Short mmCIF file of N, CA and C in Angstrom, two decimals:
data_model
loop_
_atom_site.label_atom_id
_atom_site.label_comp_id
_atom_site.label_asym_id
_atom_site.label_seq_id
_atom_site.Cartn_x
_atom_site.Cartn_y
_atom_site.Cartn_z
N UNK A 9 230.72 51.22 160.36
CA UNK A 9 231.01 50.15 161.28
C UNK A 9 230.62 48.82 160.64
N UNK A 10 231.51 47.87 160.67
CA UNK A 10 231.25 46.53 160.15
C UNK A 10 230.97 45.57 161.28
N UNK A 11 230.01 44.68 161.06
CA UNK A 11 229.71 43.67 162.06
C UNK A 11 230.74 42.56 162.01
N UNK A 12 231.13 42.14 160.80
CA UNK A 12 232.15 41.12 160.63
C UNK A 12 232.85 41.34 159.30
N UNK A 13 233.77 40.46 158.94
CA UNK A 13 234.54 40.63 157.70
C UNK A 13 233.68 40.55 156.44
N UNK A 14 232.54 39.88 156.52
CA UNK A 14 231.68 39.74 155.36
C UNK A 14 230.74 40.92 155.18
N UNK A 15 230.70 41.84 156.14
CA UNK A 15 229.82 43.00 156.03
C UNK A 15 228.40 42.68 156.44
N UNK A 16 227.48 43.44 155.88
CA UNK A 16 226.06 43.31 156.21
C UNK A 16 225.32 42.53 155.14
N UNK A 17 224.19 41.94 155.52
CA UNK A 17 223.43 41.10 154.60
C UNK A 17 221.94 41.39 154.69
N UNK A 18 221.30 41.42 153.52
CA UNK A 18 219.85 41.49 153.41
C UNK A 18 219.35 40.05 153.30
N UNK A 19 218.29 39.71 154.03
CA UNK A 19 217.69 38.37 153.95
C UNK A 19 216.19 38.50 153.70
N UNK A 20 215.66 37.62 152.85
CA UNK A 20 214.21 37.49 152.66
C UNK A 20 213.91 36.02 152.40
N UNK A 21 213.02 35.43 153.19
CA UNK A 21 212.55 34.06 152.99
C UNK A 21 211.06 34.10 152.70
N UNK A 22 210.62 33.37 151.67
CA UNK A 22 209.21 33.40 151.29
C UNK A 22 208.87 32.19 150.42
N UNK A 23 207.59 31.80 150.40
CA UNK A 23 207.18 30.66 149.57
C UNK A 23 206.63 31.10 148.22
N UNK A 24 206.82 30.23 147.23
CA UNK A 24 206.16 30.38 145.93
C UNK A 24 205.45 29.07 145.65
N UNK A 25 204.18 29.16 145.31
CA UNK A 25 203.38 27.96 145.06
C UNK A 25 203.67 27.44 143.65
N UNK A 26 204.83 26.81 143.52
CA UNK A 26 205.25 26.25 142.24
C UNK A 26 206.44 25.34 142.49
N UNK A 27 206.71 24.43 141.55
CA UNK A 27 207.85 23.52 141.68
C UNK A 27 209.16 24.29 141.49
N UNK A 28 210.21 23.77 142.11
CA UNK A 28 211.50 24.47 142.13
C UNK A 28 212.10 24.67 140.74
N UNK A 29 211.85 23.75 139.79
CA UNK A 29 212.42 23.93 138.46
C UNK A 29 211.83 25.17 137.77
N UNK A 30 210.57 25.48 138.02
CA UNK A 30 209.95 26.67 137.42
C UNK A 30 210.44 27.94 138.11
N UNK A 31 210.64 27.88 139.42
CA UNK A 31 211.18 29.02 140.15
C UNK A 31 212.62 29.27 139.69
N UNK A 32 213.40 28.21 139.57
CA UNK A 32 214.79 28.32 139.12
C UNK A 32 214.86 29.01 137.76
N UNK A 33 213.99 28.61 136.85
CA UNK A 33 213.97 29.23 135.52
C UNK A 33 213.68 30.73 135.63
N UNK A 34 212.76 31.11 136.50
CA UNK A 34 212.38 32.52 136.65
C UNK A 34 213.50 33.38 137.22
N UNK A 35 214.44 32.77 137.97
CA UNK A 35 215.54 33.56 138.55
C UNK A 35 216.84 33.45 137.75
N UNK A 36 216.87 32.59 136.73
CA UNK A 36 218.11 32.40 135.96
C UNK A 36 217.98 32.72 134.48
N UNK A 37 216.81 32.60 133.92
CA UNK A 37 216.60 32.80 132.49
C UNK A 37 216.38 34.29 132.19
N UNK A 38 217.25 34.90 131.38
CA UNK A 38 217.08 36.34 131.09
C UNK A 38 215.69 36.71 130.58
N UNK A 39 215.07 35.83 129.78
CA UNK A 39 213.74 36.13 129.26
C UNK A 39 212.68 36.15 130.35
N UNK A 40 212.94 35.48 131.47
CA UNK A 40 212.04 35.54 132.62
C UNK A 40 212.43 36.67 133.57
N UNK A 41 213.72 36.87 133.77
CA UNK A 41 214.18 37.93 134.68
C UNK A 41 213.62 39.30 134.31
N UNK A 42 213.53 39.58 133.01
CA UNK A 42 213.05 40.90 132.58
C UNK A 42 211.58 41.12 132.92
N UNK A 43 210.88 40.07 133.31
CA UNK A 43 209.47 40.22 133.68
C UNK A 43 209.28 40.64 135.13
N UNK A 44 210.38 40.60 135.92
CA UNK A 44 210.21 41.01 137.32
C UNK A 44 211.39 41.83 137.88
N UNK A 45 212.51 41.94 137.11
CA UNK A 45 213.63 42.71 137.66
C UNK A 45 214.22 43.70 136.66
N UNK A 46 215.25 43.36 135.85
CA UNK A 46 215.84 44.38 134.98
C UNK A 46 215.01 44.65 133.74
N UNK A 47 215.35 45.75 133.06
CA UNK A 47 214.71 46.09 131.80
C UNK A 47 215.17 45.15 130.69
N UNK A 48 216.49 44.89 130.65
CA UNK A 48 217.09 43.96 129.70
C UNK A 48 218.09 43.09 130.45
N UNK A 49 218.35 41.90 129.91
CA UNK A 49 219.24 40.98 130.61
C UNK A 49 219.82 39.97 129.63
N UNK A 50 221.10 39.63 129.85
CA UNK A 50 221.72 38.52 129.14
C UNK A 50 222.51 37.72 130.17
N UNK A 51 222.71 36.45 129.86
CA UNK A 51 223.49 35.59 130.74
C UNK A 51 223.07 34.14 130.58
N UNK A 52 223.92 33.27 131.08
CA UNK A 52 223.68 31.83 131.03
C UNK A 52 223.85 31.27 132.43
N UNK A 53 222.90 30.48 132.90
CA UNK A 53 223.01 29.94 134.26
C UNK A 53 224.04 28.82 134.39
N UNK A 54 225.31 29.23 134.47
CA UNK A 54 226.39 28.29 134.74
C UNK A 54 227.52 29.04 135.45
N UNK A 55 228.23 28.35 136.31
CA UNK A 55 229.30 28.98 137.08
C UNK A 55 230.33 29.57 136.12
N UNK A 56 230.72 30.82 136.40
CA UNK A 56 231.69 31.53 135.58
C UNK A 56 231.08 32.40 134.51
N UNK A 57 229.81 32.21 134.21
CA UNK A 57 229.14 33.03 133.19
C UNK A 57 228.90 34.43 133.72
N UNK A 58 228.84 35.37 132.80
CA UNK A 58 228.58 36.76 133.15
C UNK A 58 227.13 37.10 132.81
N UNK A 59 226.47 37.80 133.73
CA UNK A 59 225.14 38.33 133.49
C UNK A 59 225.25 39.84 133.32
N UNK A 60 224.51 40.37 132.35
CA UNK A 60 224.37 41.81 132.18
C UNK A 60 222.95 42.16 132.60
N UNK A 61 222.86 43.02 133.59
CA UNK A 61 221.57 43.47 134.13
C UNK A 61 221.44 44.95 133.80
N UNK A 62 220.60 45.28 132.83
CA UNK A 62 220.46 46.66 132.37
C UNK A 62 219.16 47.25 132.89
N UNK A 63 219.29 48.37 133.62
CA UNK A 63 218.14 49.03 134.23
C UNK A 63 217.84 50.39 133.59
N UNK A 64 218.56 50.73 132.53
CA UNK A 64 218.37 52.00 131.85
C UNK A 64 219.48 52.99 132.17
N UNK A 65 219.76 53.87 131.22
CA UNK A 65 220.77 54.91 131.42
C UNK A 65 222.11 54.37 131.85
N UNK A 66 222.63 54.94 132.95
CA UNK A 66 223.94 54.55 133.47
C UNK A 66 223.90 53.25 134.27
N UNK A 67 222.72 52.69 134.43
CA UNK A 67 222.56 51.47 135.24
C UNK A 67 222.68 50.23 134.37
N UNK A 68 223.90 50.00 133.89
CA UNK A 68 224.24 48.87 133.04
C UNK A 68 225.21 48.00 133.83
N UNK A 69 224.70 47.08 134.60
CA UNK A 69 225.47 46.35 135.60
C UNK A 69 225.84 44.95 135.14
N UNK A 70 226.92 44.43 135.74
CA UNK A 70 227.42 43.09 135.41
C UNK A 70 227.72 42.32 136.69
N UNK A 71 227.56 41.01 136.59
CA UNK A 71 227.92 40.13 137.69
C UNK A 71 228.24 38.75 137.16
N UNK A 72 229.01 38.00 137.93
CA UNK A 72 229.43 36.66 137.55
C UNK A 72 228.71 35.62 138.38
N UNK A 73 228.30 34.54 137.73
CA UNK A 73 227.66 33.42 138.44
C UNK A 73 228.73 32.70 139.25
N UNK A 74 228.55 32.63 140.56
CA UNK A 74 229.51 31.96 141.43
C UNK A 74 228.97 30.65 142.00
N UNK A 75 227.66 30.44 141.88
CA UNK A 75 227.07 29.14 142.24
C UNK A 75 225.81 28.95 141.40
N UNK A 76 225.66 27.74 140.87
CA UNK A 76 224.49 27.41 140.07
C UNK A 76 224.26 25.91 140.16
N UNK A 77 223.23 25.55 140.90
CA UNK A 77 222.83 24.14 141.03
C UNK A 77 221.38 24.04 140.62
N UNK A 78 221.12 23.31 139.55
CA UNK A 78 219.79 23.20 138.95
C UNK A 78 218.70 23.01 139.99
N UNK A 79 217.73 23.90 139.97
CA UNK A 79 216.54 23.86 140.83
C UNK A 79 216.85 23.93 142.32
N UNK A 80 218.08 24.34 142.67
CA UNK A 80 218.51 24.36 144.07
C UNK A 80 219.10 25.70 144.51
N UNK A 81 220.04 26.27 143.71
CA UNK A 81 220.67 27.52 144.12
C UNK A 81 221.24 28.27 142.93
N UNK A 82 221.30 29.60 143.09
CA UNK A 82 221.83 30.48 142.06
C UNK A 82 222.35 31.74 142.73
N UNK A 83 223.69 32.01 142.58
CA UNK A 83 224.31 33.18 143.21
C UNK A 83 225.07 33.97 142.14
N UNK A 84 225.00 35.29 142.26
CA UNK A 84 225.76 36.20 141.39
C UNK A 84 226.57 37.16 142.25
N UNK A 85 227.86 37.29 141.91
CA UNK A 85 228.74 38.27 142.55
C UNK A 85 228.85 39.46 141.60
N UNK A 86 228.48 40.63 142.08
CA UNK A 86 228.49 41.83 141.25
C UNK A 86 229.93 42.25 140.95
N UNK A 87 230.16 42.64 139.69
CA UNK A 87 231.49 43.06 139.26
C UNK A 87 231.53 44.49 138.75
N UNK A 88 230.41 44.97 138.21
CA UNK A 88 230.33 46.35 137.72
C UNK A 88 228.92 46.86 138.00
N UNK A 89 228.83 47.76 138.96
CA UNK A 89 227.54 48.29 139.38
C UNK A 89 227.78 49.57 140.17
N UNK A 90 226.81 50.00 140.95
CA UNK A 90 227.04 51.12 141.85
C UNK A 90 228.06 50.71 142.90
N UNK A 91 228.78 51.68 143.43
CA UNK A 91 229.86 51.38 144.38
C UNK A 91 229.42 50.49 145.54
N UNK A 92 228.26 50.76 146.12
CA UNK A 92 227.81 49.97 147.27
C UNK A 92 227.51 48.51 146.89
N UNK A 93 227.13 48.28 145.62
CA UNK A 93 226.81 46.92 145.16
C UNK A 93 228.05 46.16 144.72
N UNK A 94 229.09 46.87 144.27
CA UNK A 94 230.29 46.18 143.78
C UNK A 94 230.84 45.25 144.84
N UNK A 95 231.17 44.06 144.43
CA UNK A 95 231.72 43.01 145.30
C UNK A 95 230.69 42.42 146.27
N UNK A 96 229.42 42.80 146.14
CA UNK A 96 228.39 42.11 146.92
C UNK A 96 227.94 40.89 146.12
N UNK A 97 227.32 39.96 146.81
CA UNK A 97 226.80 38.75 146.17
C UNK A 97 225.35 38.58 146.59
N UNK A 98 224.49 38.31 145.62
CA UNK A 98 223.11 37.98 145.95
C UNK A 98 222.83 36.57 145.48
N UNK A 99 221.88 35.93 146.16
CA UNK A 99 221.62 34.55 145.78
C UNK A 99 220.29 34.03 146.26
N UNK A 100 219.93 32.91 145.67
CA UNK A 100 218.66 32.24 145.94
C UNK A 100 218.95 30.78 146.26
N UNK A 101 218.47 30.32 147.40
CA UNK A 101 218.48 28.90 147.72
C UNK A 101 217.03 28.44 147.69
N UNK A 102 216.76 27.34 146.99
CA UNK A 102 215.40 26.86 146.79
C UNK A 102 215.19 25.54 147.54
N UNK A 103 214.06 25.45 148.24
CA UNK A 103 213.70 24.26 149.01
C UNK A 103 212.28 23.87 148.65
N UNK A 104 212.14 22.80 147.87
CA UNK A 104 210.82 22.36 147.44
C UNK A 104 210.17 21.51 148.52
N UNK A 105 208.94 21.82 148.83
CA UNK A 105 208.16 21.07 149.82
C UNK A 105 207.26 20.08 149.11
N UNK A 106 206.76 19.11 149.84
CA UNK A 106 205.92 18.04 149.27
C UNK A 106 204.65 18.56 148.62
N UNK A 107 204.15 19.68 149.06
CA UNK A 107 202.87 20.17 148.56
C UNK A 107 203.01 21.09 147.34
N UNK A 108 204.14 21.00 146.62
CA UNK A 108 204.32 21.80 145.42
C UNK A 108 204.66 23.25 145.69
N UNK A 109 205.16 23.52 146.88
CA UNK A 109 205.57 24.87 147.26
C UNK A 109 207.09 24.91 147.36
N UNK A 110 207.69 25.94 146.78
CA UNK A 110 209.14 26.14 146.88
C UNK A 110 209.40 27.32 147.79
N UNK A 111 210.18 27.07 148.83
CA UNK A 111 210.61 28.17 149.70
C UNK A 111 211.90 28.75 149.14
N UNK A 112 211.94 30.07 149.04
CA UNK A 112 213.15 30.77 148.61
C UNK A 112 213.79 31.40 149.84
N UNK A 113 215.07 31.13 150.01
CA UNK A 113 215.88 31.83 150.99
C UNK A 113 216.81 32.72 150.18
N UNK A 114 216.50 34.00 150.18
CA UNK A 114 217.25 34.99 149.41
C UNK A 114 218.22 35.73 150.33
N UNK A 115 219.40 36.05 149.79
CA UNK A 115 220.35 36.90 150.53
C UNK A 115 221.03 37.86 149.57
N UNK A 116 221.50 38.97 150.10
CA UNK A 116 222.36 39.91 149.37
C UNK A 116 223.42 40.34 150.37
N UNK A 117 224.60 39.71 150.28
CA UNK A 117 225.63 39.89 151.31
C UNK A 117 226.83 40.67 150.80
N UNK A 118 227.62 41.14 151.76
CA UNK A 118 228.87 41.83 151.45
C UNK A 118 228.76 43.34 151.45
N UNK A 119 227.68 43.88 151.97
CA UNK A 119 227.53 45.33 152.06
C UNK A 119 228.51 45.88 153.10
N UNK A 120 229.21 46.94 152.77
CA UNK A 120 230.20 47.53 153.67
C UNK A 120 229.57 48.20 154.87
N UNK A 121 228.39 48.77 154.67
CA UNK A 121 227.74 49.47 155.78
C UNK A 121 226.22 49.46 155.59
N UNK A 122 225.52 49.71 156.68
CA UNK A 122 224.07 49.81 156.63
C UNK A 122 223.67 51.26 156.37
N UNK A 123 224.04 51.74 155.19
CA UNK A 123 223.74 53.12 154.83
C UNK A 123 222.36 53.20 154.19
N UNK A 124 221.99 54.38 153.70
CA UNK A 124 220.68 54.56 153.09
C UNK A 124 220.49 53.66 151.87
N UNK A 125 221.55 53.45 151.09
CA UNK A 125 221.46 52.60 149.90
C UNK A 125 221.19 51.15 150.28
N UNK A 126 221.83 50.66 151.34
CA UNK A 126 221.57 49.31 151.85
C UNK A 126 220.10 49.17 152.24
N UNK A 127 219.60 50.13 152.99
CA UNK A 127 218.21 50.08 153.46
C UNK A 127 217.22 50.17 152.30
N UNK A 128 217.50 51.05 151.34
CA UNK A 128 216.64 51.19 150.18
C UNK A 128 216.67 49.91 149.33
N UNK A 129 217.84 49.32 149.17
CA UNK A 129 217.97 48.09 148.39
C UNK A 129 217.22 46.94 149.05
N UNK A 130 217.26 46.88 150.37
CA UNK A 130 216.51 45.84 151.09
C UNK A 130 215.02 45.98 150.81
N UNK A 131 214.53 47.19 150.86
CA UNK A 131 213.12 47.47 150.56
C UNK A 131 212.80 47.10 149.10
N UNK A 132 213.67 47.51 148.17
CA UNK A 132 213.44 47.20 146.76
C UNK A 132 213.45 45.70 146.51
N UNK A 133 214.37 44.99 147.15
CA UNK A 133 214.38 43.53 147.00
C UNK A 133 213.05 42.94 147.45
N UNK A 134 212.51 43.41 148.55
CA UNK A 134 211.23 42.88 149.03
C UNK A 134 210.14 43.07 147.97
N UNK A 135 210.08 44.25 147.37
CA UNK A 135 209.09 44.51 146.33
C UNK A 135 209.34 43.65 145.09
N UNK A 136 210.60 43.58 144.67
CA UNK A 136 210.93 42.80 143.48
C UNK A 136 210.66 41.32 143.68
N UNK A 137 211.00 40.81 144.86
CA UNK A 137 210.77 39.39 145.13
C UNK A 137 209.28 39.08 145.20
N UNK A 138 208.48 40.03 145.64
CA UNK A 138 207.03 39.86 145.57
C UNK A 138 206.59 39.82 144.11
N UNK A 139 207.25 40.63 143.28
CA UNK A 139 206.99 40.60 141.84
C UNK A 139 207.35 39.25 141.24
N UNK A 140 208.47 38.66 141.68
CA UNK A 140 208.87 37.32 141.25
C UNK A 140 207.78 36.32 141.62
N UNK A 141 207.32 36.37 142.85
CA UNK A 141 206.27 35.47 143.34
C UNK A 141 205.01 35.59 142.47
N UNK A 142 204.57 36.81 142.22
CA UNK A 142 203.36 37.02 141.42
C UNK A 142 203.56 36.60 139.97
N UNK A 143 204.78 36.78 139.45
CA UNK A 143 205.08 36.36 138.08
C UNK A 143 205.01 34.84 137.96
N UNK A 144 205.64 34.13 138.89
CA UNK A 144 205.67 32.66 138.82
C UNK A 144 204.30 32.07 139.11
N UNK A 145 203.63 32.56 140.13
CA UNK A 145 202.35 31.98 140.54
C UNK A 145 201.17 32.37 139.64
N UNK A 146 201.16 33.62 139.16
CA UNK A 146 199.98 34.15 138.48
C UNK A 146 200.24 34.68 137.08
N UNK A 147 201.53 34.72 136.66
CA UNK A 147 201.85 35.25 135.34
C UNK A 147 201.77 36.76 135.26
N UNK A 148 201.74 37.43 136.41
CA UNK A 148 201.65 38.89 136.43
C UNK A 148 203.01 39.51 136.12
N UNK A 149 203.02 40.42 135.16
CA UNK A 149 204.24 41.15 134.79
C UNK A 149 203.99 42.62 135.08
N UNK A 150 204.75 43.17 136.02
CA UNK A 150 204.65 44.59 136.32
C UNK A 150 205.55 45.34 135.33
N UNK A 151 205.03 46.33 134.61
CA UNK A 151 205.87 47.08 133.67
C UNK A 151 207.12 47.63 134.38
N UNK A 152 208.24 47.62 133.68
CA UNK A 152 209.51 48.01 134.28
C UNK A 152 209.43 49.36 134.97
N UNK A 153 208.81 50.33 134.35
CA UNK A 153 208.76 51.68 134.92
C UNK A 153 207.93 51.75 136.19
N UNK A 154 207.18 50.70 136.51
CA UNK A 154 206.40 50.66 137.75
C UNK A 154 207.05 49.83 138.85
N UNK A 155 208.23 49.28 138.57
CA UNK A 155 208.95 48.48 139.58
C UNK A 155 209.82 49.43 140.41
N UNK A 156 209.34 49.84 141.57
CA UNK A 156 210.14 50.75 142.40
C UNK A 156 210.00 50.44 143.86
#
C-alpha cells in the first residue's frame, strides 16, 4: 500500500556541534564518508556526478548527485543497489545556528512500501547518522565491520 505517489520516507533530524562546512565535507567527501558509512567510496560533490558506495561483496552500489549546494544540501538518487533502494533518494539539508551548531534534516524517500527492509534501513540510518555525529564532533571512527 502506498501513501502517495512518492512512496514512504525515512526522516531523522539531529544537531551536530560543528559548522556546516565541516558537516558538508563529512557527508560529501569520499575520504570522510568511509569513516562513518561505506567501506569504500568514490564521487565528487556536484550535480550529475556518480557516487560509488561499496559495502563489500555484492553490495557495490551507485547513485547520482541530484542536488548539491555548498554547506547547505546534498542529495543522491540511487541507480544501482538493492531493489528496495533503487530509485530512492536520500539527502541532507543543513541549517547552521548562531552557536556553531548545524542541524541536519535527513530524509530517504521513494520507498515503495514499509516492508522489513524499509524498517531495518530506518534503524540503520539512525545508527549511521549517530556515527556521523560522533565522527564530526569527536573524531570517532567506528570500524566498518562494527557498523550495523
